[in-house]
XYZ file of C-alpha atoms in Angstrom:
386
model
C 64.333 126.148 24.590
C 62.449 122.874 24.301
C 62.017 121.969 20.818
C 60.234 119.077 18.988
C 61.624 117.910 15.654
C 59.168 115.796 13.475
C 58.731 115.022 9.615
C 57.336 112.815 7.100
C 53.768 112.587 8.195
C 52.548 111.635 4.837
C 48.940 112.595 5.547
C 46.721 110.911 3.181
C 48.872 107.615 2.570
C 47.357 104.169 2.332
C 49.358 101.120 3.195
C 48.442 98.132 0.783
C 45.155 99.656 0.197
C 44.238 100.602 4.003
C 43.722 104.259 4.598
C 46.013 105.421 7.353
C 44.049 108.668 8.332
C 42.797 107.041 11.688
C 46.228 105.858 12.507
C 47.803 109.407 11.759
C 45.177 111.116 13.802
C 46.012 108.884 16.832
C 49.735 109.674 16.444
C 49.109 113.438 16.221
C 46.839 113.479 19.212
C 49.478 112.070 21.217
C 52.077 114.507 19.777
C 49.661 117.373 20.868
C 49.351 115.877 24.238
C 53.107 115.638 24.692
C 53.693 119.340 23.622
C 51.055 120.237 26.391
C 52.604 118.193 28.847
C 56.461 119.057 28.232
C 55.812 122.666 27.591
C 57.430 122.487 24.171
C 58.392 125.872 22.964
C 59.053 125.278 19.353
C 57.797 122.607 16.774
C 59.857 121.806 13.630
C 58.220 119.815 10.848
C 60.820 118.864 8.223
C 58.807 118.176 5.110
C 56.348 115.763 3.714
C 53.445 116.816 5.571
C 51.283 115.322 2.823
C 51.694 112.084 0.875
C 50.862 113.775 -2.563
C 51.213 117.168 -4.268
C 47.145 117.134 -4.460
C 46.209 115.735 -0.911
C 42.666 114.196 -0.281
C 40.005 116.055 1.817
C 40.805 113.956 4.973
C 44.500 114.621 4.827
C 43.952 118.423 4.447
C 41.302 118.494 7.442
C 43.613 116.385 9.595
C 46.325 119.034 9.100
C 44.192 121.786 9.622
C 43.010 120.403 12.975
C 46.525 119.964 14.136
C 47.525 123.438 13.323
C 44.317 124.718 14.836
C 45.373 123.041 17.976
C 49.133 124.237 18.154
C 48.765 127.631 16.818
C 45.135 128.725 17.531
C 44.925 127.143 20.985
C 48.662 126.821 22.307
C 50.159 129.668 20.155
C 53.182 127.480 19.622
C 55.945 128.829 17.251
C 56.001 126.358 14.341
C 58.197 126.029 11.221
C 57.284 123.668 8.240
C 59.116 123.182 5.132
C 57.998 121.527 1.987
C 59.306 118.042 1.253
C 59.563 116.230 -2.202
C 56.187 114.629 -1.616
C 54.566 118.139 -0.983
C 53.633 120.792 -3.562
C 55.853 123.733 -2.767
C 53.450 126.207 -4.078
C 50.458 124.884 -2.476
C 51.999 124.353 0.971
C 53.331 127.949 0.725
C 50.177 129.517 0.343
C 49.180 132.181 2.876
C 52.707 131.880 4.525
C 53.126 135.742 4.936
C 49.748 136.021 6.734
C 50.541 133.042 8.942
C 53.896 134.317 9.995
C 52.089 137.007 12.121
C 50.820 134.035 14.305
C 54.464 132.608 14.163
C 53.631 129.813 11.844
C 56.280 129.731 9.325
C 55.322 127.495 6.349
C 58.093 127.690 3.630
C 57.596 126.119 0.296
C 59.239 128.676 -1.938
C 61.875 131.373 -1.250
C 63.726 133.695 -3.293
C 67.284 132.866 -2.089
C 66.503 129.159 -1.647
C 66.150 129.525 2.168
C 64.401 131.405 4.648
C 65.605 132.747 8.061
C 63.433 132.822 11.354
C 64.867 134.146 14.598
C 62.880 133.187 17.846
C 63.714 134.738 21.023
C 62.725 133.848 24.637
C 65.430 133.400 27.307
C 67.865 133.278 24.434
C 67.907 133.728 20.529
C 67.817 130.953 18.117
C 68.274 131.440 14.414
C 66.352 128.759 12.327
C 67.359 128.545 8.472
C 64.682 126.784 6.345
C 65.682 124.858 3.239
C 62.407 123.462 1.318
C 63.064 120.533 -1.070
C 63.932 121.792 -4.418
C 65.667 120.443 -7.605
C 69.206 121.504 -8.336
C 68.039 123.323 -11.407
C 65.972 125.691 -9.095
C 69.147 126.486 -6.986
C 71.087 126.841 -10.390
C 68.777 129.378 -11.308
C 68.929 131.230 -7.976
C 72.679 131.065 -7.633
C 73.136 131.743 -11.481
C 75.607 129.026 -11.527
C 75.381 126.516 -14.419
C 77.856 124.119 -12.637
C 75.154 123.146 -10.031
C 73.888 120.036 -11.372
C 73.302 117.627 -8.353
C 71.685 117.923 -5.052
C 75.128 117.956 -3.170
C 76.391 120.966 -5.276
C 72.991 122.603 -4.632
C 72.968 121.990 -0.798
C 76.807 123.245 -0.612
C 75.846 126.429 -2.312
C 72.817 127.154 -0.050
C 74.720 126.158 3.261
C 77.536 128.248 2.001
C 75.388 131.410 1.632
C 74.156 130.690 5.050
C 77.322 130.617 6.645
C 78.034 134.044 5.285
C 75.361 135.483 7.543
C 75.432 133.104 10.524
C 75.697 134.740 13.754
C 77.259 133.446 17.128
C 74.124 132.151 18.354
C 72.550 128.728 18.312
C 71.663 127.975 14.712
C 69.335 125.196 13.540
C 69.008 124.125 9.943
C 65.652 122.572 8.649
C 66.322 120.330 5.550
C 64.656 117.905 3.634
C 67.143 115.822 1.895
C 68.895 112.388 1.330
C 72.176 112.641 3.296
C 74.823 110.070 2.475
C 75.200 107.605 5.119
C 71.427 107.552 6.128
C 69.891 104.290 6.424
C 67.157 103.510 3.801
C 63.719 101.725 3.986
C 61.743 100.292 1.017
C 59.887 103.613 1.020
C 62.803 105.645 -0.101
C 64.705 102.885 -1.972
C 62.544 102.903 -5.252
C 63.394 106.633 -5.583
C 67.101 106.297 -4.838
C 67.565 103.046 -6.988
C 68.510 105.063 -10.064
C 71.645 106.395 -8.607
C 73.308 108.682 -5.865
C 72.380 112.036 -7.723
C 69.893 112.923 -4.746
C 72.551 112.472 -2.087
C 74.131 115.175 -0.049
C 77.188 115.082 2.093
C 76.636 115.318 5.858
C 79.599 117.671 6.118
C 77.465 120.266 4.861
C 75.748 120.614 8.118
C 78.508 120.303 10.550
C 78.985 124.017 11.269
C 75.230 124.231 12.726
C 74.088 123.635 16.322
C 71.411 121.019 15.152
C 70.362 119.775 11.738
C 66.637 118.902 11.503
C 66.314 116.442 8.699
C 63.289 114.952 6.864
C 63.101 112.486 3.938
C 64.238 109.243 5.492
C 61.828 107.177 7.507
C 64.065 105.600 9.868
C 64.933 107.895 13.030
C 68.693 108.116 13.205
C 71.603 110.164 13.181
C 74.007 110.553 10.578
C 77.582 111.095 11.326
C 77.203 113.157 14.523
C 74.498 113.336 17.121
C 73.567 116.898 15.836
C 72.568 115.799 12.336
C 69.361 113.768 12.699
C 66.159 112.399 11.083
C 63.131 112.316 13.459
C 61.957 109.487 11.076
C 58.208 109.239 9.723
C 55.128 109.515 11.750
C 54.156 105.791 11.123
C 55.571 102.446 9.495
C 54.822 103.138 5.805
C 56.370 99.942 4.471
C 57.133 96.461 5.608
C 60.775 97.207 5.833
C 59.931 99.661 8.614
C 58.343 97.071 10.965
C 61.230 96.996 13.505
C 61.576 100.849 13.635
C 60.545 103.082 16.472
C 58.353 105.989 15.461
C 57.818 109.205 17.303
C 59.863 112.403 17.142
C 63.095 114.026 18.513
C 63.025 116.341 21.679
C 65.941 118.671 22.022
C 66.920 121.396 24.614
C 68.759 124.336 23.430
C 70.425 127.024 25.733
C 72.328 130.157 24.619
C 75.501 127.960 24.984
C 74.168 125.539 22.254
C 72.495 122.080 22.167
C 72.072 120.755 25.661
C 70.127 117.490 25.258
C 68.788 115.182 22.495
C 65.940 112.582 23.056
C 64.442 110.100 20.728
C 60.663 109.949 21.675
C 58.717 106.929 20.895
C 54.915 106.763 20.464
C 52.568 103.780 20.324
C 50.672 103.425 17.235
C 46.867 102.471 16.810
C 47.682 99.671 15.007
C 51.483 98.217 14.833
C 52.897 96.835 11.707
C 54.412 93.433 12.038
C 56.196 90.752 9.977
C 55.290 87.130 11.078
C 56.952 83.886 9.909
C 56.189 80.137 10.309
C 54.197 77.337 8.820
C 50.655 78.369 7.941
C 48.942 76.267 10.719
C 51.183 77.689 13.270
C 50.649 81.187 12.256
C 46.902 80.612 12.561
C 47.139 79.027 15.833
C 49.197 81.831 17.261
C 46.657 84.313 15.953
C 43.810 82.464 17.816
C 45.687 82.815 21.244
C 46.337 86.563 20.820
C 44.060 89.321 22.422
C 41.639 91.027 20.117
C 43.579 94.127 20.021
C 46.838 92.525 18.799
C 44.898 90.741 16.081
C 43.989 94.439 14.645
C 47.562 95.067 13.880
C 48.785 95.488 10.160
C 50.656 92.015 9.357
C 52.798 90.850 6.633
C 53.512 86.966 6.680
C 56.279 84.928 5.598
C 54.949 81.357 5.245
C 57.030 78.384 5.421
C 56.029 75.275 3.521
C 54.503 74.445 0.212
C 52.380 77.316 -1.388
C 48.470 77.393 -0.443
C 45.897 78.873 -2.565
C 44.681 82.135 -1.389
C 46.733 82.193 1.619
C 46.230 85.966 2.263
C 42.354 85.384 2.160
C 42.964 82.378 4.726
C 45.126 84.617 6.998
C 42.675 87.392 6.684
C 40.181 85.398 8.868
C 42.389 86.068 11.718
C 44.375 89.086 10.891
C 41.759 91.413 9.375
C 44.468 94.014 8.407
C 46.702 91.502 6.443
C 48.954 93.440 4.111
C 50.196 90.512 2.058
C 52.141 87.284 2.180
C 55.092 85.342 0.592
C 56.119 81.701 0.685
C 59.760 81.227 1.833
C 61.593 77.951 1.650
C 63.631 76.448 4.618
C 66.846 74.636 4.206
C 67.958 72.051 6.956
C 71.380 71.370 5.864
C 73.729 72.337 8.665
C 70.961 73.738 10.775
C 67.856 75.447 9.765
C 68.276 78.461 7.553
C 65.610 80.465 5.807
C 66.332 81.598 2.347
C 65.453 85.276 2.014
C 65.808 87.889 -0.557
C 64.965 91.605 0.479
C 63.215 93.823 -2.000
C 66.469 96.022 -2.192
C 68.532 92.838 -3.277
C 65.936 92.278 -5.703
C 66.147 95.801 -7.029
C 69.886 95.424 -7.514
C 69.313 92.643 -9.993
C 66.941 94.558 -12.027
C 67.864 95.858 -15.465
C 68.104 99.698 -16.101
C 64.798 99.355 -17.997
C 63.052 97.860 -15.023
C 64.452 100.304 -12.587
C 63.311 103.256 -14.803
C 59.704 101.786 -15.238
C 59.538 101.296 -11.529
C 60.662 104.850 -10.864
C 58.095 106.415 -13.520
C 55.302 104.031 -11.920
C 56.342 105.531 -8.549
C 56.687 109.235 -9.137
C 54.165 109.547 -12.114
C 51.815 106.880 -11.131
C 51.662 105.736 -14.664
C 52.687 102.346 -16.454
C 54.895 102.567 -19.554
C 53.506 100.956 -22.843
C 55.223 98.131 -24.678
C 56.382 100.718 -27.290
C 57.855 102.982 -24.699
C 59.830 100.193 -22.831
C 61.245 99.201 -26.361
C 62.205 102.769 -26.907
C 63.911 102.698 -23.500
C 65.704 99.601 -24.176
C 66.974 101.045 -27.462
C 68.285 104.300 -25.724
C 69.951 102.273 -22.941
C 71.648 100.001 -25.451
C 73.023 103.327 -27.393
C 74.252 104.492 -24.149
C 76.154 101.336 -23.184
C 77.596 101.007 -26.800
C 78.741 104.623 -26.446
C 80.560 103.912 -23.278
C 82.113 100.635 -24.812
C 83.380 102.690 -27.558
C 84.842 105.328 -25.425
C-alpha cells in the first residue's frame, strides 16, 4: 500500500502580514499531481489543517477544493486528525457521513482514539489520536493521576496495544515528541516548560507513527517515528528546511520503504546577510522570479533608517531586517543571538505574557503583569522556604 503522510498545513496563515493562501494552494496542487502520478492509495493528514480554530473563508474554500479532488474525483481513502490549531468539534463535523466515502476526519472520539481498517492486497490498521489536553484523557480514563501529555499518551497507546492485531499498524498522532527538533513556530508554545512533551518509546510497538506538530521534517529516535513537516516555511527559522511530505510503502510483512519528498514552493523563504549596499547590488543581478521570494535580511554595518523600506524596493516580499555587528578579531565572526537564546534569558513573566499573546491573541494590561509578578514572587519564595 502506497501511503502519503503530510501535516501542519496551517491553511489561512499569514507570514509577517503576507497572506500565504496562494503559496498553500500551489503546494497542494503539486501534492494532488503527485498522488495521481504515483497511484497513492492512502492519504494521512496528521493535524493542524487550519491555522486557527475559526479559519477564514479562503482557508475553508481551499480545504474544500482539495478534499473534493482527492475524495470526489480520485476516491482516495483519507484520514485526518485535529491538531492543536484546529477546532476539534468543527473539524469533526459530518465525520460519520464522510466515513461512507472513506474520508475519516477525527476531532472527537469517546475512547480518545479511533480505529480504521483498510484492505487492498493487505489489511492495515490505523489508530487516529486527535490532539487533546490531558484533562480530557483523564476524564476518558477515569484516572486522576493523568496530568501531563506523556501520561495521557501512555494511557491511550496502552489501550490500543490491548487490541492491536498482528497486521501492519499505523498510529496517527499530533504531539510534541521528546527529542524532536523545534523551529520558532513551536518554541513560543514550548518555552514555558516540557509539560507538552511525549516520550518516543510510546510509539515503538507500531509499524509506523505519522506525527504532526513540529514543522521540521524528521525522524525521532527511529526511522518509523516521523514528522512529515509543515506544508510551507512558516517562520524565518525554517528557512533551511525542506518542505513536502513522506511517502511510505507498507506490505503485509510491514514497512517496506520510506521516502522524504520535497516540493518547490511558489515563493521560497530565504535569509540573506551582508552590508546593505551589497544586498541591494546582489538583488539587482537576480532574475525577477528570485526577487519575489520571502526574504529576511541580516544587515552588517551601522543602522540605517527604514532599512526594510529600502530593501523592499528590490525585495517586494521582505519580511523584516535586523542589524548585526561584525567582529574582526581573530578572523571575521558575526555576533548572533537566536530567538531561542533570547527566549531563555526572559523572565517567567515575560514568557507568560508571550504565551498569552500567542495562544490568546491578547496583551496583558499593566495591572495583570503586576499581578503575575506578585504570583511568581510568592511561588519562588515558597520554593526557597521549602
